[in-house]
């Protein structure tokens, strides 16, 4: 056992209001400068939707992440080192600026400076890259709230994989938001792709960084990252990425995106894991077993042998305590409601998500499901609008069972709490039906609902 | 203690000292991943980027309910970025907290500071400036120069026609301010001070900035324009039902609800920092229902989504009411519900049945014997006592609120009386009454049980409600629904399905669940409602149908229950102090406060384009009193009866009017009445197109009406400003023109002489302004912020000094005042001003119109008596040379007359003494020279921030009500919140009679808890919540009871194409203008961050089906056209939009990537969202002088609704030009 500590994040998508405050505060703090105009270390995608950059999840095209070779060994999907060196000057698997978006600004000054003229002055868009006038036709978040949805069925990579029929029509509309930052993976394919050795994982907290001195701008990391969360600064010629706000985290302040998350849905915490098991877990044969495999890499910080091993590994006692109180660990391993994003990329991502509930589909509600069953007012999980298959393709490599389990836990929590809310006797059968006790369900409720500052971070 | 001082989460604990581990050593412990220790030289770039010199608390100032406290980061004297403060006082261990508050728009604010859209210097239109400089040099007198230009038709036309066409040039502050002063002085001298207007909305989020110009305008006698009604955010149902402007729960109280309906309110977008309370309350077992025509952002969080067709929400609510009445009142009587409505609503009160229709409330004046002779008998309503079956006059009605006999009796204590809810059990008779319906032609004929009381046939409001809602009881005549599935009869679930598209079963089930939850939880069912329902022409009827649900189920005045109206309602918690400063009541009273909707309806000549009369809005049972009159005629009527304010008031300079009176030796009131009766003096609103009645000067700050709120934008451009417009409408044909109001054949263009705007960024208003002054931003000044969404007050602070030549609003208006007073020395001097003031709410003026019977002195129906049948006439001294000095000090009327809010008068004696010491004095008066002084004054003169005033106000109220109240604030009696306190962190406000709820003991604010728990009456006729309104005009409109009125039929009214019709200019669709995700009104829609996260310019959302119909693909250029104007935008095509409806998110200025329209639609710059809307005034909003239907500023007045509009939309040539 080689104990290592990892800073990790959980985002509760069931609380995300899609406001993009995280994106703006992050951008204002880190990337509102020349060379990275198009870069959003943190972005929020409406799902279903194409994402940013467009169709980044299409690894058949971008070849990001890891795969298993014929011998079952882990290998970069984009090819090995040799292959990378051969294509170093002409990497075809990079998203173009059009796949992100061509950043622009306006000639605002004309609003003040315009001479006397026939029509009122107007500020027109100009490319921040070429300086030329342009018609804006794609942005950092073009398909927000299902904008431009006709044809979406072909453009959302995940939607294309969902086996059940999903029809994009008014009556059956569904959507939710997916905020994304760098995953600070346990098995980062960006680092493995870097020919210069410039990307490293901080051994004390697992934050993945680009050494700005060593980066030579080969951009293999951009290809290697299946989440497309490494960006190329076209001014400096170096790669840049989310730093997990290490200058803040080091002095005890949460990341910008977390502290400013007005939906209060982000949790940051330390997780202890066994570094010796990462490779094995990442090489788990079946994609659908990767979620469980990654969970097994995490160590129980309350286990005395883990604490002892951590001490041997030089992890201080207060860090172990932090891991014991970690909301991230609780949501992933104790309550088992958080899931990894695209575990099939085999990077062992460390930003996890609680999948969202959604309104029931009227048609289903009115045929059979009694919404007032158990007097709890809540409908059955399988009548929800967001297809479980869609969530499964995002979080569990297509296996609906874990997603279904999480949604049932959330629904059960609401039922259980409703009795308490209206002053009835709590029904202990509800938590036990989802494998929990009343006490643990109540604790989970406090963490999810009250989510005090001190408990989120 | 601030959050920063107690960072103690597990991560932060662990990481505070992590740098101790950061050594230079590198390790690469496995082959797969390079691992190195942190703290490397290469990371310095990010450490340097994060480094900053200081963090300053501030917030964003206007037009957003957030009132979020922010950390503004400063490095090397430059504002770098902002992030939310997280140091709100805790709301307790078992609730979420208010931290963090903020949204992406606020987070993008600092972009403005140094952006190229920043207004850095004073600007004047070059054409005007040249003329002015020339005339100024020649005449040597600024006032003479201004007079010469505006009086010369050719020169005036020339600079007015140049408005909005570029050509702004820099001027100095001195020169700009001199021009502004000259325009004001000339206007006052030539036309009168009431030809000057100021507009700045919603003070709560920057009270001092608002008060700056308001104080200037009020001191000189100009009219401050209302905003809440103008924005259509005022729910007129609130004054109608509650007698209150609006009072709503803080967002933390959503947590308390067991059942939450979000109805026309898209919380994640419009209440971004509060939305988490909803998402989190679900985990507590709250059921959430979303009612929205589209799959809006909030629908995602709901358990169920009901999607009524736009504008039909009232039908759904009426059907739910039908279910609630049937199942919880008739089939089964829920004791808590009946107990509640008997005590807190007008349901048990007796109503006379006359001519087969509901008539007037039975009052003590209608009873035999001594009761009829009692003081204010006509305002004391009557119930039947269940025990004695005798009529009883319970405490608490309006008749007890004023006059000696009511002392100690204005309360809801029923004593031994058990009011009879229905007469059904022992009716003497049952009569069929006629009730209007609006979903179809004809009337509803339904029976009510009646008795005779005092010779009058009466029934109860409850019995009328059952008739209205169609809840059948045995033995009553009339036509009734056979059951829920009877679609032919209003207001059943099946009936609503045909109108709304919501399945009948769903409507019934949600209504039932709402009430069942209220029954089980003691009233913790809540409806969050917003602009989606409130911006319709008949929104007041929609809201009354909602409020029927919350009141019937006993939810109002309960934490976690009742209505939660969120649009524009921002609560200025220290309202008494703000009013004192903003209206300059410390120097002169009353201020001229104008209903803005009527103001622009007349002054932008929109009244000329109404081809129908006011009778078009009448119900089927109307007697016809509105017929043959136009809306403009009704505005004139409302003005001359003193119902609503009207400025300019007379067709004569009110300063000259005072002089004339003095010369004639008559009292001013006598003189005015005499002149009016003789026909020598007329109300200005009777001839709005006469040059002497034009508004001449308009100052705008903290606002952008031409890009945001100006319904009928193109009418403004044409008639008010005299510049190019895309107006396409035809004027009313002769038979449809006003009768009382003069019709001039030639409609004037360019009425306004000066449009002045103070702003920090370029907007649709600045580009049309004659003078633009550079304003400091929210990060560059001191101010105060509150909201109703949370119970705290907190500060603005300058992160940097105002850069370039910008000035704070407080500073700028003092500069203007100084220049004004200099010119006034020679041109104005000290004058007397005749102010016509309307009959006011919360004063004895409410007793002016017994039974709401309308009498018009001009028609000889009564005598003109100021303050009774016409406006009050008050003489105010205007010491114009002293105006600047008065701006900067707190005047003596503060302690002499005190301040009044909602009928409670506060004595400011101690507070003024305190302010003298706190702020220092000038000529013996407390200084208001600095913005910080103004902050301290606001804090000291309000009960919410000065505990001794709160207690004092409650003691005053105790005398009238006879019930203990002062204990609500006693625990904080010694507390004076100072500006320094608000700089340190958000401070909880103090419970005060200025509001209807209580924060006492740290509980969450919910409105009307004082009324319910302490039996304090509502400020209505009965003193209870009203289901029934008996004013003459309410009967004419057919809206005595909650009802359903469909959206206006723009085809019938204006000849617009019918919905779905496809013609040359496109397909006709409903045109909605909801609030945007990427802006707060027009602010931020020009912000590069928001534009990069959205579509980079103006857009219209359209359904995939409609897009296919007109061959539009996503991002195609489209044009939307109707008689009001043209919009050019790009299409956002989505299946989440319902077919037949398009959304243009409101307040997308015409400045960002807006091309010219096609030649056939005018070839001018494409418009703003309001280029397709216009003002339409609902007659009932003009009612005044009667109980809760009496004017107060932003409390009652016609709304600037804009949801009923239709447009045709088409794909246009994709080759756009600019």
PDB file of C-alpha atoms in Angstrom, chain A residues 2 4 12-21 24-25 28-30 32-33 104 106 108-109 111-112 114-125 135-137 139-142 144-150 168-170 173 176-177 186-188 197 200-204 211 213-214 240 246 248-250 252 259-262 264 268-269 278-279 316 318-319 322 325 359-360 365 377 385 413-414 417-418 421-422 424 445-446 449-450 452-454 456-457, chain B residues 3 7-16 18 20-22 29 32 34-38 40 42-43 45-47 49-50 71 82 84 92-97 99-100 102-104 107 110-111 116 123 164-167 255 258 268 272-273 276 280 282-287 293 295 297 299-305 509 517 520-521 524 762 1077-1078 1086 1088-1089 1091-1096 1101 1114-1115 1130 1132-1136 1151-1154 1156 1163-1165 1218:
ATOM      1  CA  UNK A   2       1.365   3.355  -1.024  1.00  0.00           C
ATOM      2  CA  UNK A   4      -1.215   9.233  -1.430  1.00  0.00           C
ATOM      3  CA  UNK A  12     -24.090  17.850  -7.136  1.00  0.00           C
ATOM      4  CA  UNK A  13     -25.746  18.217 -10.542  1.00  0.00           C
ATOM      5  CA  UNK A  14     -29.112  17.951  -8.880  1.00  0.00           C
ATOM      6  CA  UNK A  15     -28.446  21.436  -7.498  1.00  0.00           C
ATOM      7  CA  UNK A  16     -26.760  23.008 -10.498  1.00  0.00           C
ATOM      8  CA  UNK A  17     -28.832  25.923 -11.822  1.00  0.00           C
ATOM      9  CA  UNK A  18     -26.676  26.442 -14.905  1.00  0.00           C
ATOM     10  CA  UNK A  19     -25.860  30.017 -13.997  1.00  0.00           C
ATOM     11  CA  UNK A  20     -22.203  29.917 -15.127  1.00  0.00           C
ATOM     12  CA  UNK A  21     -21.001  32.012 -12.205  1.00  0.00           C
ATOM     13  CA  UNK A  24     -17.073  33.770 -15.046  1.00  0.00           C
ATOM     14  CA  UNK A  25     -15.283  34.029 -11.735  1.00  0.00           C
ATOM     15  CA  UNK A  28     -11.911  36.675 -14.506  1.00  0.00           C
ATOM     16  CA  UNK A  29      -9.368  35.338 -12.057  1.00  0.00           C
ATOM     17  CA  UNK A  30      -7.297  33.222 -14.424  1.00  0.00           C
ATOM     18  CA  UNK A  32      -9.079  36.983 -19.162  1.00  0.00           C
ATOM     19  CA  UNK A  33      -5.812  37.725 -20.955  1.00  0.00           C
ATOM     20  CA  UNK A 104     -14.330  38.146 -30.404  1.00  0.00           C
ATOM     21  CA  UNK A 106     -16.784  44.681 -30.373  1.00  0.00           C
ATOM     22  CA  UNK A 108     -17.543  49.544 -28.448  1.00  0.00           C
ATOM     23  CA  UNK A 109     -15.750  52.870 -28.765  1.00  0.00           C
ATOM     24  CA  UNK A 111     -20.850  54.123 -29.449  1.00  0.00           C
ATOM     25  CA  UNK A 112     -19.166  57.207 -28.039  1.00  0.00           C
ATOM     26  CA  UNK A 114     -19.335  57.902 -33.922  1.00  0.00           C
ATOM     27  CA  UNK A 115     -19.665  61.087 -35.948  1.00  0.00           C
ATOM     28  CA  UNK A 116     -23.063  62.494 -36.799  1.00  0.00           C
ATOM     29  CA  UNK A 117     -24.620  59.932 -39.131  1.00  0.00           C
ATOM     30  CA  UNK A 118     -27.928  58.617 -40.410  1.00  0.00           C
ATOM     31  CA  UNK A 119     -28.358  55.645 -38.083  1.00  0.00           C
ATOM     32  CA  UNK A 120     -27.653  55.105 -34.430  1.00  0.00           C
ATOM     33  CA  UNK A 121     -24.133  53.863 -33.776  1.00  0.00           C
ATOM     34  CA  UNK A 122     -23.666  50.156 -33.295  1.00  0.00           C
ATOM     35  CA  UNK A 123     -20.790  48.040 -32.035  1.00  0.00           C
ATOM     36  CA  UNK A 124     -19.940  45.205 -34.393  1.00  0.00           C
ATOM     37  CA  UNK A 125     -18.149  42.009 -33.546  1.00  0.00           C
ATOM     38  CA  UNK A 135     -20.642  36.946 -37.855  1.00  0.00           C
ATOM     39  CA  UNK A 136     -20.690  35.211 -34.532  1.00  0.00           C
ATOM     40  CA  UNK A 137     -21.669  31.629 -35.194  1.00  0.00           C
ATOM     41  CA  UNK A 139     -19.439  30.681 -28.667  1.00  0.00           C
ATOM     42  CA  UNK A 140     -18.175  29.277 -25.418  1.00  0.00           C
ATOM     43  CA  UNK A 141     -21.667  28.087 -24.625  1.00  0.00           C
ATOM     44  CA  UNK A 142     -23.640  28.269 -27.849  1.00  0.00           C
ATOM     45  CA  UNK A 144     -27.049  26.775 -23.638  1.00  0.00           C
ATOM     46  CA  UNK A 145     -30.544  25.711 -22.610  1.00  0.00           C
ATOM     47  CA  UNK A 146     -30.933  23.580 -25.733  1.00  0.00           C
ATOM     48  CA  UNK A 147     -30.361  26.487 -28.097  1.00  0.00           C
ATOM     49  CA  UNK A 148     -30.088  25.216 -31.645  1.00  0.00           C
ATOM     50  CA  UNK A 149     -31.427  21.815 -30.681  1.00  0.00           C
ATOM     51  CA  UNK A 150     -32.688  20.636 -34.090  1.00  0.00           C
ATOM     52  CA  UNK A 168     -36.166  15.785 -28.828  1.00  0.00           C
ATOM     53  CA  UNK A 169     -39.671  17.167 -28.751  1.00  0.00           C
ATOM     54  CA  UNK A 170     -41.384  19.765 -26.614  1.00  0.00           C
ATOM     55  CA  UNK A 173     -37.947  17.972 -23.142  1.00  0.00           C
ATOM     56  CA  UNK A 176     -29.461  19.575 -17.120  1.00  0.00           C
ATOM     57  CA  UNK A 177     -26.154  21.310 -16.651  1.00  0.00           C
ATOM     58  CA  UNK A 186      -5.116   9.775 -10.796  1.00  0.00           C
ATOM     59  CA  UNK A 187      -3.988   8.453 -14.142  1.00  0.00           C
ATOM     60  CA  UNK A 188      -3.652  11.597 -16.228  1.00  0.00           C
ATOM     61  CA  UNK A 197       7.730  16.082 -19.159  1.00  0.00           C
ATOM     62  CA  UNK A 200       3.156  16.683 -13.498  1.00  0.00           C
ATOM     63  CA  UNK A 201       0.966  15.628 -10.662  1.00  0.00           C
ATOM     64  CA  UNK A 202       1.799  17.226  -7.362  1.00  0.00           C
ATOM     65  CA  UNK A 203       2.703  14.389  -5.083  1.00  0.00           C
ATOM     66  CA  UNK A 204       1.312  16.077  -1.970  1.00  0.00           C
ATOM     67  CA  UNK A 211       5.293  23.488 -15.727  1.00  0.00           C
ATOM     68  CA  UNK A 213       9.081  26.677 -17.907  1.00  0.00           C
ATOM     69  CA  UNK A 214       9.350  23.213 -19.378  1.00  0.00           C
ATOM     70  CA  UNK A 240      -2.425  25.941 -19.708  1.00  0.00           C
ATOM     71  CA  UNK A 246      -3.455  25.969  -5.963  1.00  0.00           C
ATOM     72  CA  UNK A 248      -5.707  29.662  -2.971  1.00  0.00           C
ATOM     73  CA  UNK A 249      -5.905  26.073  -1.822  1.00  0.00           C
ATOM     74  CA  UNK A 250      -2.408  26.324  -0.375  1.00  0.00           C
ATOM     75  CA  UNK A 252      -6.759  27.451   2.918  1.00  0.00           C
ATOM     76  CA  UNK A 259     -16.458  29.320  -3.337  1.00  0.00           C
ATOM     77  CA  UNK A 260     -18.404  31.316  -5.872  1.00  0.00           C
ATOM     78  CA  UNK A 261     -20.778  28.474  -6.727  1.00  0.00           C
ATOM     79  CA  UNK A 262     -24.052  30.092  -5.866  1.00  0.00           C
ATOM     80  CA  UNK A 264     -23.725  25.593  -3.385  1.00  0.00           C
ATOM     81  CA  UNK A 268     -13.836  19.862  -2.074  1.00  0.00           C
ATOM     82  CA  UNK A 269     -12.047  17.316   0.007  1.00  0.00           C
ATOM     83  CA  UNK A 278      -4.141   2.824  -9.768  1.00  0.00           C
ATOM     84  CA  UNK A 279      -2.621   1.091 -12.744  1.00  0.00           C
ATOM     85  CA  UNK A 316       0.652  14.547   8.262  1.00  0.00           C
ATOM     86  CA  UNK A 318      -4.090  16.797  10.098  1.00  0.00           C
ATOM     87  CA  UNK A 319      -4.309  15.694   6.494  1.00  0.00           C
ATOM     88  CA  UNK A 322      -9.124  16.116   6.787  1.00  0.00           C
ATOM     89  CA  UNK A 325     -13.961  14.542   7.444  1.00  0.00           C
ATOM     90  CA  UNK A 359     -39.590  16.062 -13.468  1.00  0.00           C
ATOM     91  CA  UNK A 360     -41.733  13.095 -14.285  1.00  0.00           C
ATOM     92  CA  UNK A 365     -47.389   9.930 -14.507  1.00  0.00           C
ATOM     93  CA  UNK A 377     -45.860  13.029  -3.229  1.00  0.00           C
ATOM     94  CA  UNK A 385     -37.516  12.836 -17.816  1.00  0.00           C
ATOM     95  CA  UNK A 413     -34.110  10.855   1.172  1.00  0.00           C
ATOM     96  CA  UNK A 414     -36.812  13.247   0.051  1.00  0.00           C
ATOM     97  CA  UNK A 417     -37.415  13.861   5.115  1.00  0.00           C
ATOM     98  CA  UNK A 418     -40.917  14.787   4.079  1.00  0.00           C
ATOM     99  CA  UNK A 421     -40.818  18.001   7.628  1.00  0.00           C
ATOM    100  CA  UNK A 422     -44.564  17.771   8.063  1.00  0.00           C
ATOM    101  CA  UNK A 424     -45.123  12.685  10.874  1.00  0.00           C
ATOM    102  CA  UNK A 445     -29.448  15.081   3.893  1.00  0.00           C
ATOM    103  CA  UNK A 446     -27.515  17.557   6.010  1.00  0.00           C
ATOM    104  CA  UNK A 449     -29.167  20.255   1.764  1.00  0.00           C
ATOM    105  CA  UNK A 450     -27.602  22.384   4.493  1.00  0.00           C
ATOM    106  CA  UNK A 452     -22.587  24.671   5.254  1.00  0.00           C
ATOM    107  CA  UNK A 453     -19.436  26.386   4.102  1.00  0.00           C
ATOM    108  CA  UNK A 454     -17.343  24.510   6.647  1.00  0.00           C
ATOM    109  CA  UNK A 456     -18.498  21.802   1.772  1.00  0.00           C
ATOM    110  CA  UNK A 457     -14.779  22.436   1.872  1.00  0.00           C
TER     111      UNK A 457
ATOM    112  CA  UNK B   3     -15.896  34.087   7.378  1.00  0.00           C
ATOM    113  CA  UNK B   7     -11.878  29.187   7.782  1.00  0.00           C
ATOM    114  CA  UNK B   8     -11.970  25.845   9.406  1.00  0.00           C
ATOM    115  CA  UNK B   9     -13.231  23.293   6.968  1.00  0.00           C
ATOM    116  CA  UNK B  10     -11.343  20.055   6.859  1.00  0.00           C
ATOM    117  CA  UNK B  11      -9.533  21.010   3.709  1.00  0.00           C
ATOM    118  CA  UNK B  12      -8.621  24.413   4.857  1.00  0.00           C
ATOM    119  CA  UNK B  13      -7.500  23.125   8.225  1.00  0.00           C
ATOM    120  CA  UNK B  14      -5.214  20.790   6.492  1.00  0.00           C
ATOM    121  CA  UNK B  15      -3.945  23.100   3.882  1.00  0.00           C
ATOM    122  CA  UNK B  16      -3.398  26.334   5.673  1.00  0.00           C
ATOM    123  CA  UNK B  18       0.831  23.167   3.199  1.00  0.00           C
ATOM    124  CA  UNK B  20       5.731  23.761   4.727  1.00  0.00           C
ATOM    125  CA  UNK B  21       5.989  20.685   2.512  1.00  0.00           C
ATOM    126  CA  UNK B  22       6.926  22.400  -0.661  1.00  0.00           C
ATOM    127  CA  UNK B  29       7.367   7.428  -8.028  1.00  0.00           C
ATOM    128  CA  UNK B  32       2.899   6.151 -15.499  1.00  0.00           C
ATOM    129  CA  UNK B  34       5.223  12.223 -13.329  1.00  0.00           C
ATOM    130  CA  UNK B  35       4.812  13.356  -9.797  1.00  0.00           C
ATOM    131  CA  UNK B  36       6.579  16.320  -8.391  1.00  0.00           C
ATOM    132  CA  UNK B  37       6.225  18.374  -5.313  1.00  0.00           C
ATOM    133  CA  UNK B  38       4.579  21.719  -5.622  1.00  0.00           C
ATOM    134  CA  UNK B  40       7.912  25.314  -7.987  1.00  0.00           C
ATOM    135  CA  UNK B  42       7.293  27.462 -12.751  1.00  0.00           C
ATOM    136  CA  UNK B  43       4.109  28.020 -10.774  1.00  0.00           C
ATOM    137  CA  UNK B  45       2.954  32.828 -12.960  1.00  0.00           C
ATOM    138  CA  UNK B  46      -0.245  31.635 -11.310  1.00  0.00           C
ATOM    139  CA  UNK B  47       0.809  32.767  -7.864  1.00  0.00           C
ATOM    140  CA  UNK B  49      -1.755  36.239 -11.070  1.00  0.00           C
ATOM    141  CA  UNK B  50      -3.579  35.502  -7.847  1.00  0.00           C
ATOM    142  CA  UNK B  71     -15.303  41.098  -2.605  1.00  0.00           C
ATOM    143  CA  UNK B  82     -14.648  40.074  -7.952  1.00  0.00           C
ATOM    144  CA  UNK B  84     -18.823  36.764  -3.564  1.00  0.00           C
ATOM    145  CA  UNK B  92     -29.093  28.688  12.208  1.00  0.00           C
ATOM    146  CA  UNK B  93     -27.808  25.128  12.316  1.00  0.00           C
ATOM    147  CA  UNK B  94     -30.744  23.493  10.571  1.00  0.00           C
ATOM    148  CA  UNK B  95     -30.919  25.583   7.421  1.00  0.00           C
ATOM    149  CA  UNK B  96     -28.701  26.373   4.494  1.00  0.00           C
ATOM    150  CA  UNK B  97     -27.053  29.791   4.580  1.00  0.00           C
ATOM    151  CA  UNK B  99     -23.554  32.425   1.351  1.00  0.00           C
ATOM    152  CA  UNK B 100     -22.479  32.798  -1.317  1.00  0.00           C
ATOM    153  CA  UNK B 102     -24.017  36.396  -6.596  1.00  0.00           C
ATOM    154  CA  UNK B 103     -24.421  35.441 -10.214  1.00  0.00           C
ATOM    155  CA  UNK B 104     -22.370  35.431 -13.410  1.00  0.00           C
ATOM    156  CA  UNK B 107     -19.126  38.415 -11.442  1.00  0.00           C
ATOM    157  CA  UNK B 110     -15.536  44.644 -13.200  1.00  0.00           C
ATOM    158  CA  UNK B 111     -15.221  44.276 -16.966  1.00  0.00           C
ATOM    159  CA  UNK B 116     -14.286  50.778 -24.114  1.00  0.00           C
ATOM    160  CA  UNK B 123     -20.468  64.467 -23.658  1.00  0.00           C
ATOM    161  CA  UNK B 164     -29.291  58.938 -31.507  1.00  0.00           C
ATOM    162  CA  UNK B 165     -27.245  59.616 -34.604  1.00  0.00           C
ATOM    163  CA  UNK B 166     -23.785  59.890 -33.125  1.00  0.00           C
ATOM    164  CA  UNK B 167     -21.922  63.168 -33.063  1.00  0.00           C
ATOM    165  CA  UNK B 255     -37.103  26.407   3.048  1.00  0.00           C
ATOM    166  CA  UNK B 258     -43.871  21.974   2.325  1.00  0.00           C
ATOM    167  CA  UNK B 268     -32.304  30.062 -11.576  1.00  0.00           C
ATOM    168  CA  UNK B 272     -29.927  33.255  -9.183  1.00  0.00           C
ATOM    169  CA  UNK B 273     -28.426  33.721  -5.713  1.00  0.00           C
ATOM    170  CA  UNK B 276     -30.448  27.166  -3.970  1.00  0.00           C
ATOM    171  CA  UNK B 280     -32.167  22.377  -1.142  1.00  0.00           C
ATOM    172  CA  UNK B 282     -36.545  19.595  -2.019  1.00  0.00           C
ATOM    173  CA  UNK B 283     -34.191  17.452   0.048  1.00  0.00           C
ATOM    174  CA  UNK B 284     -36.236  18.316   3.058  1.00  0.00           C
ATOM    175  CA  UNK B 285     -39.195  16.685   1.381  1.00  0.00           C
ATOM    176  CA  UNK B 286     -40.682  19.725  -0.265  1.00  0.00           C
ATOM    177  CA  UNK B 287     -42.631  19.000  -3.412  1.00  0.00           C
ATOM    178  CA  UNK B 293     -45.066  27.594 -20.983  1.00  0.00           C
ATOM    179  CA  UNK B 295     -39.077  24.127 -20.489  1.00  0.00           C
ATOM    180  CA  UNK B 297     -34.285  26.549 -16.433  1.00  0.00           C
ATOM    181  CA  UNK B 299     -38.395  23.208 -14.677  1.00  0.00           C
ATOM    182  CA  UNK B 300     -35.421  20.907 -14.268  1.00  0.00           C
ATOM    183  CA  UNK B 301     -35.873  21.037 -10.497  1.00  0.00           C
ATOM    184  CA  UNK B 302     -39.575  20.404 -10.391  1.00  0.00           C
ATOM    185  CA  UNK B 303     -41.295  17.154  -9.643  1.00  0.00           C
ATOM    186  CA  UNK B 304     -43.936  18.086 -12.149  1.00  0.00           C
ATOM    187  CA  UNK B 305     -44.139  20.504 -15.018  1.00  0.00           C
ATOM    188  CA  UNK B 509     -54.403  16.978  -8.585  1.00  0.00           C
ATOM    189  CA  UNK B 517     -50.287  20.130   2.167  1.00  0.00           C
ATOM    190  CA  UNK B 520     -51.349  19.146   7.051  1.00  0.00           C
ATOM    191  CA  UNK B 521     -48.660  21.748   7.640  1.00  0.00           C
ATOM    192  CA  UNK B 524     -46.952  25.972   4.469  1.00  0.00           C
ATOM    193  CA  UNK B 762     -23.089  53.592 -23.236  1.00  0.00           C
ATOM    194  CA  UNK B1077     -29.935  34.670 -18.291  1.00  0.00           C
ATOM    195  CA  UNK B1078     -27.166  36.916 -19.579  1.00  0.00           C
ATOM    196  CA  UNK B1086     -23.292  44.336 -23.632  1.00  0.00           C
ATOM    197  CA  UNK B1088     -18.143  40.698 -23.341  1.00  0.00           C
ATOM    198  CA  UNK B1089     -18.174  37.844 -20.850  1.00  0.00           C
ATOM    199  CA  UNK B1091     -21.867  37.815 -24.844  1.00  0.00           C
ATOM    200  CA  UNK B1092     -19.188  35.134 -25.110  1.00  0.00           C
ATOM    201  CA  UNK B1093     -21.286  32.768 -23.028  1.00  0.00           C
ATOM    202  CA  UNK B1094     -24.372  33.331 -25.117  1.00  0.00           C
ATOM    203  CA  UNK B1095     -24.871  34.219 -28.749  1.00  0.00           C
ATOM    204  CA  UNK B1096     -22.947  37.465 -29.053  1.00  0.00           C
ATOM    205  CA  UNK B1101     -35.933  32.087 -29.368  1.00  0.00           C
ATOM    206  CA  UNK B1114     -30.437  28.301 -36.002  1.00  0.00           C
ATOM    207  CA  UNK B1115     -28.532  31.612 -36.071  1.00  0.00           C
ATOM    208  CA  UNK B1130     -30.760  36.117 -34.919  1.00  0.00           C
ATOM    209  CA  UNK B1132     -32.195  30.539 -31.551  1.00  0.00           C
ATOM    210  CA  UNK B1133     -34.137  27.473 -32.571  1.00  0.00           C
ATOM    211  CA  UNK B1134     -35.058  25.040 -29.835  1.00  0.00           C
ATOM    212  CA  UNK B1135     -37.584  22.348 -29.098  1.00  0.00           C
ATOM    213  CA  UNK B1136     -37.957  23.591 -25.531  1.00  0.00           C
ATOM    214  CA  UNK B1151     -26.046  48.802 -29.658  1.00  0.00           C
ATOM    215  CA  UNK B1152     -24.503  45.368 -30.047  1.00  0.00           C
ATOM    216  CA  UNK B1153     -24.435  43.859 -33.527  1.00  0.00           C
ATOM    217  CA  UNK B1154     -27.852  45.158 -34.555  1.00  0.00           C
ATOM    218  CA  UNK B1156     -30.513  47.733 -40.317  1.00  0.00           C
ATOM    219  CA  UNK B1163     -34.430  50.291 -43.356  1.00  0.00           C
ATOM    220  CA  UNK B1164     -33.571  51.716 -39.950  1.00  0.00           C
ATOM    221  CA  UNK B1165     -31.488  50.290 -37.119  1.00  0.00           C
ATOM    222  CA  UNK B1218     -25.141  48.213 -40.585  1.00  0.00           C
TER     223      UNK B1218
END
